[in-house]
Amino acid sequence: MQLYPTIHIKNGKCYNPSADSADKQNIFTSSPIKLAKKWEEVGASCLHIVDVDGAVMGYPVHDDLIREIVRTVSIPVQAGGGIRSIKDIDYLLNMGVRRVVCTTQAVQSNRFVEEAIASFGSDCFVAGIDAVNGMVAVEGRERLSKYNPISLINGMGQSGVTTVIYTDILRSSLQKGPSIDNTRELVARTNVKIIYAGGIASLADIEAISRLNVEGIIIGSSLYNGHVDLKKAIDIFEKGMTGNEN
């Protein structure tokens, strides 16, 4: 199973989305590039980058920073936030991003999904599904769509999507554990690979989700606040090491 340490970029800095916005601690570090190097140094085999401003604005905002991260690390990078066109996907792939994550446009346009898969292949395109109370959110999580995750994911699968990032928004904001039942149902009732995100606050949470046969788990705030040790998580869940191994 793949673990994806996350870098949320807002105003050019690494942002902790679960922290109180009025608290200065919501800025984890002023250098996303240094954080990318840190995650790589402790053993990360892939990075997940979110252009938070881009997701809200509807176009990539921090592409220069993402390009610099790609140049700095030697591990694959998947990135998303504000991807609304085939041109946006092509731009990120050409700068060296391994996989591009599309949420709003993928939800709203099946034709866009089909064109993206035809142009770049399913290995380079990941659909993002942000859900709250059984409904899919779009436009930087600012608006609810009319879709439920299961029917939407199955439709995307028919269009060629092979991997979906599923984020439980409420769990993500509360950091009180993952959405076990919903994720189990998604895995059982869809035919795509599920990468889970939301509410991961401990190694026990990672273990619980890993039992559901997901392709991977995205970890963000729990790394920022120190509740999850990335090296230990990688040793256990990617490398299969036990506490008795060196």
Tab-separated table of C-alpha atoms in Angstrom:
chain	number	residue	atom	x	y	z
A	1	MET	CA	0.000	0.000	0.000
A	2	GLN	CA	1.208	3.477	-0.919
A	3	LEU	CA	1.424	6.302	1.589
A	4	TYR	CA	1.204	9.841	0.220
A	5	PRO	CA	2.596	12.566	2.508
A	6	THR	CA	0.918	15.811	1.547
A	7	ILE	CA	2.013	19.390	0.993
A	8	HIS	CA	-0.872	21.874	1.037
A	9	ILE	CA	0.270	25.119	-0.576
A	10	LYS	CA	-1.515	28.353	0.275
A	11	ASN	CA	-0.105	31.847	-0.256
A	12	GLY	CA	3.186	30.214	-1.204
A	13	LYS	CA	3.539	28.449	2.148
A	14	CYS	CA	2.747	25.016	3.522
A	15	TYR	CA	-0.687	25.281	5.095
A	16	ASN	CA	-2.309	23.019	7.695
A	17	PRO	CA	-5.986	22.859	6.650
A	18	SER	CA	-7.152	21.368	9.954
A	19	ALA	CA	-5.695	24.153	12.114
A	20	ASP	CA	-7.768	27.094	13.297
A	21	SER	CA	-7.523	29.724	10.547
A	22	ALA	CA	-7.129	32.393	13.220
A	23	ASP	CA	-4.164	30.548	14.677
A	24	LYS	CA	-0.699	31.231	13.288
A	25	GLN	CA	-0.076	27.493	13.543
A	26	ASN	CA	-2.099	26.962	10.379
A	27	ILE	CA	1.128	27.829	8.525
A	28	PHE	CA	3.251	24.741	9.043
A	29	THR	CA	6.310	26.035	7.198
A	30	SER	CA	7.133	28.902	4.882
A	31	SER	CA	9.011	26.562	2.529
A	32	PRO	CA	7.065	23.791	0.773
A	33	ILE	CA	10.293	22.874	-1.040
A	34	LYS	CA	12.115	22.150	2.223
A	35	LEU	CA	9.165	20.080	3.393
A	36	ALA	CA	9.232	18.058	0.171
A	37	LYS	CA	12.921	17.316	0.763
A	38	LYS	CA	12.167	16.348	4.364
A	39	TRP	CA	9.472	13.853	3.373
A	40	GLU	CA	11.812	12.336	0.805
A	41	GLU	CA	14.658	12.093	3.307
A	42	VAL	CA	12.573	10.114	5.803
A	43	GLY	CA	11.591	7.600	3.113
A	44	ALA	CA	8.574	8.866	1.184
A	45	SER	CA	8.256	7.145	-2.190
A	46	CYS	CA	5.717	9.634	-3.570
A	47	LEU	CA	4.428	13.130	-2.736
A	48	HIS	CA	0.905	14.503	-2.932
A	49	ILE	CA	0.660	18.268	-3.523
A	50	VAL	CA	-2.474	20.373	-3.218
A	51	ASP	CA	-2.606	23.862	-4.701
A	52	VAL	CA	-5.162	25.150	-2.189
A	53	ASP	CA	-5.452	28.587	-3.794
A	54	GLY	CA	-5.779	26.997	-7.221
A	55	ALA	CA	-8.684	24.825	-6.083
A	56	VAL	CA	-10.602	27.915	-5.005
A	57	MET	CA	-9.607	30.171	-7.921
A	58	GLY	CA	-10.245	27.562	-10.597
A	59	TYR	CA	-6.799	27.609	-12.171
A	60	PRO	CA	-3.281	26.565	-11.050
A	61	VAL	CA	-1.763	29.274	-8.846
A	62	HIS	CA	1.417	27.735	-7.471
A	63	ASP	CA	2.743	26.008	-10.584
A	64	ASP	CA	6.189	27.588	-10.134
A	65	LEU	CA	6.495	26.091	-6.649
A	66	ILE	CA	5.300	22.709	-7.876
A	67	ARG	CA	7.854	22.815	-10.682
A	68	GLU	CA	10.619	23.562	-8.172
A	69	ILE	CA	9.505	20.693	-5.932
A	70	VAL	CA	9.596	18.308	-8.901
A	71	ARG	CA	13.119	19.501	-9.712
A	72	THR	CA	14.252	19.172	-6.094
A	73	VAL	CA	13.089	15.642	-5.255
A	74	SER	CA	13.787	12.401	-7.064
A	75	ILE	CA	10.503	10.675	-6.147
A	76	PRO	CA	7.226	10.868	-8.107
A	77	VAL	CA	4.884	13.785	-7.469
A	78	GLN	CA	1.139	13.861	-7.949
A	79	ALA	CA	-0.501	17.263	-7.818
A	80	GLY	CA	-3.867	18.930	-8.132
A	81	GLY	CA	-5.824	22.072	-7.384
A	82	GLY	CA	-7.539	24.271	-9.956
A	83	ILE	CA	-7.172	21.829	-12.847
A	84	ARG	CA	-9.994	22.730	-15.213
A	85	SER	CA	-8.676	21.959	-18.694
A	86	ILE	CA	-6.701	19.493	-20.795
A	87	LYS	CA	-4.118	22.243	-21.190
A	88	ASP	CA	-3.690	22.416	-17.390
A	89	ILE	CA	-3.036	18.675	-17.224
A	90	ASP	CA	-0.565	18.813	-20.105
A	91	TYR	CA	1.246	21.730	-18.459
A	92	LEU	CA	1.772	19.902	-15.165
A	93	LEU	CA	2.810	16.651	-16.825
A	94	ASN	CA	5.341	18.483	-18.978
A	95	MET	CA	6.938	20.049	-15.909
A	96	GLY	CA	7.476	16.560	-14.504
A	97	VAL	CA	4.424	15.859	-12.357
A	98	ARG	CA	3.765	12.103	-12.522
A	99	ARG	CA	-0.010	12.178	-11.986
A	100	VAL	CA	-2.488	15.045	-12.095
A	101	VAL	CA	-5.475	15.114	-9.755
A	102	CYS	CA	-8.680	16.630	-11.143
A	103	THR	CA	-11.742	17.168	-8.989
A	104	THR	CA	-14.304	19.784	-10.039
A	105	GLN	CA	-13.966	19.374	-13.801
A	106	ALA	CA	-13.853	15.582	-13.521
A	107	VAL	CA	-17.089	15.639	-11.524
A	108	GLN	CA	-18.887	18.064	-13.815
A	109	SER	CA	-17.838	16.801	-17.245
A	110	ASN	CA	-17.689	13.182	-18.353
A	111	ARG	CA	-16.457	14.383	-21.740
A	112	PHE	CA	-13.481	16.041	-20.035
A	113	VAL	CA	-12.629	12.777	-18.258
A	114	GLU	CA	-12.771	10.790	-21.491
A	115	GLU	CA	-10.599	13.332	-23.305
A	116	ALA	CA	-8.040	13.376	-20.478
A	117	ILE	CA	-7.797	9.578	-20.438
A	118	ALA	CA	-7.505	9.446	-24.232
A	119	SER	CA	-4.791	12.130	-24.227
A	120	PHE	CA	-2.662	11.085	-21.276
A	121	GLY	CA	-3.725	7.606	-20.160
A	122	SER	CA	-5.213	6.500	-16.860
A	123	ASP	CA	-1.790	6.285	-15.187
A	124	CYS	CA	-1.377	10.067	-15.405
A	125	PHE	CA	-4.926	11.074	-14.474
A	126	VAL	CA	-6.530	10.732	-11.039
A	127	ALA	CA	-10.079	11.828	-10.286
A	128	GLY	CA	-10.647	13.509	-6.926
A	129	ILE	CA	-13.894	12.971	-5.055
A	130	ASP	CA	-14.484	15.259	-2.055
A	131	ALA	CA	-17.591	14.159	-0.166
A	132	VAL	CA	-19.675	15.460	2.735
A	133	ASN	CA	-22.750	13.699	4.109
A	134	GLY	CA	-22.939	11.410	1.102
A	135	MET	CA	-22.724	14.137	-1.536
A	136	VAL	CA	-19.799	15.241	-3.705
A	137	ALA	CA	-18.404	18.766	-3.258
A	138	VAL	CA	-16.789	20.849	-6.021
A	139	GLU	CA	-15.110	24.225	-6.603
A	140	GLY	CA	-12.608	23.989	-3.779
A	141	ARG	CA	-15.230	22.270	-1.590
A	142	GLU	CA	-17.310	25.438	-1.663
A	143	ARG	CA	-20.393	23.927	-3.332
A	144	LEU	CA	-22.210	20.596	-3.249
A	145	SER	CA	-22.982	18.837	-6.518
A	146	LYS	CA	-25.968	16.559	-7.177
A	147	TYR	CA	-23.861	13.384	-7.200
A	148	ASN	CA	-23.231	10.672	-4.663
A	149	PRO	CA	-19.707	9.170	-4.602
A	150	ILE	CA	-20.530	5.599	-5.597
A	151	SER	CA	-22.575	6.346	-8.715
A	152	LEU	CA	-20.122	9.046	-9.765
A	153	ILE	CA	-17.071	6.821	-9.354
A	154	ASN	CA	-18.695	3.980	-11.272
A	155	GLY	CA	-19.489	6.370	-14.105
A	156	MET	CA	-15.895	7.570	-14.126
A	157	GLY	CA	-14.723	3.965	-14.225
A	158	GLN	CA	-16.759	3.397	-17.364
A	159	SER	CA	-14.961	6.383	-18.904
A	160	GLY	CA	-11.549	4.853	-18.211
A	161	VAL	CA	-10.624	6.220	-14.780
A	162	THR	CA	-8.681	3.606	-12.808
A	163	THR	CA	-7.756	5.564	-9.655
A	164	VAL	CA	-9.835	7.886	-7.472
A	165	ILE	CA	-8.826	9.924	-4.431
A	166	TYR	CA	-11.741	9.853	-2.009
A	167	THR	CA	-11.725	12.532	0.701
A	168	ASP	CA	-14.235	12.661	3.535
A	169	ILE	CA	-14.360	16.414	4.158
A	170	LEU	CA	-15.851	16.304	7.645
A	171	ARG	CA	-13.387	13.676	8.827
A	172	SER	CA	-10.566	15.686	7.292
A	173	SER	CA	-11.512	18.831	9.190
A	174	LEU	CA	-12.150	17.094	12.522
A	175	GLN	CA	-9.071	14.835	12.542
A	176	LYS	CA	-10.954	12.308	14.687
A	177	GLY	CA	-10.418	9.174	12.689
A	178	PRO	CA	-11.181	8.006	9.140
A	179	SER	CA	-14.500	7.125	7.542
A	180	ILE	CA	-14.349	3.337	7.763
A	181	ASP	CA	-17.888	2.367	6.734
A	182	ASN	CA	-18.070	4.711	3.733
A	183	THR	CA	-14.658	3.624	2.491
A	184	ARG	CA	-15.505	-0.060	2.874
A	185	GLU	CA	-18.649	0.511	0.808
A	186	LEU	CA	-16.728	2.416	-1.883
A	187	VAL	CA	-14.191	-0.378	-2.257
A	188	ALA	CA	-16.932	-3.014	-2.369
A	189	ARG	CA	-19.235	-1.244	-4.819
A	190	THR	CA	-16.775	0.310	-7.281
A	191	ASN	CA	-14.206	-1.125	-9.671
A	192	VAL	CA	-11.458	1.474	-9.385
A	193	LYS	CA	-8.480	1.847	-7.064
A	194	ILE	CA	-9.339	4.006	-4.053
A	195	ILE	CA	-6.826	6.319	-2.407
A	196	TYR	CA	-8.284	7.439	0.914
A	197	ALA	CA	-7.894	10.852	2.590
A	198	GLY	CA	-9.493	12.384	5.646
A	199	GLY	CA	-9.274	12.123	9.419
A	200	ILE	CA	-6.036	10.141	9.637
A	201	ALA	CA	-4.752	10.983	13.108
A	202	SER	CA	-2.668	7.974	14.163
A	203	LEU	CA	-0.914	4.812	13.031
A	204	ALA	CA	-4.006	2.923	14.200
A	205	ASP	CA	-6.108	4.925	11.723
A	206	ILE	CA	-3.732	4.010	8.899
A	207	GLU	CA	-3.946	0.358	9.905
A	208	ALA	CA	-7.754	0.461	9.965
A	209	ILE	CA	-7.984	1.912	6.455
A	210	SER	CA	-5.253	-0.376	5.112
A	211	ARG	CA	-7.428	-3.385	5.963
A	212	LEU	CA	-10.053	-2.191	3.472
A	213	ASN	CA	-7.917	-2.971	0.419
A	214	VAL	CA	-7.347	0.640	-0.620
A	215	GLU	CA	-4.553	1.490	-3.053
A	216	GLY	CA	-3.136	4.160	-0.797
A	217	ILE	CA	-3.660	6.674	1.992
A	218	ILE	CA	-3.022	10.418	1.890
A	219	ILE	CA	-1.665	11.889	5.128
A	220	GLY	CA	-1.482	15.610	5.787
A	221	SER	CA	-2.347	17.347	9.043
A	222	SER	CA	-1.345	14.420	11.264
A	223	LEU	CA	2.183	14.753	9.885
A	224	TYR	CA	2.187	18.488	10.475
A	225	ASN	CA	1.069	18.192	14.095
A	226	GLY	CA	3.317	15.221	14.845
A	227	HIS	CA	0.570	12.692	15.549
A	228	VAL	CA	1.966	10.386	12.851
A	229	ASP	CA	5.664	9.656	12.385
A	230	LEU	CA	6.095	9.326	8.629
A	231	LYS	CA	9.194	7.124	8.792
A	232	LYS	CA	7.497	4.702	11.167
A	233	ALA	CA	4.348	4.636	9.024
A	234	ILE	CA	6.382	3.894	5.891
A	235	ASP	CA	8.352	1.165	7.659
A	236	ILE	CA	5.176	-0.552	8.810
A	237	PHE	CA	2.698	-0.073	5.973
A	238	GLU	CA	4.881	0.220	2.862
A	239	LYS	CA	7.888	-1.887	3.803
A	240	GLY	CA	6.074	-4.343	6.068
A	241	MET	CA	8.617	-4.019	8.848
A	242	THR	CA	7.821	-4.833	12.496
A	243	GLY	CA	9.033	-3.197	15.652
A	244	ASN	CA	11.719	-5.867	16.012
A	245	GLU	CA	13.441	-5.002	12.734
A	246	ASN	CA	16.206	-2.456	12.327
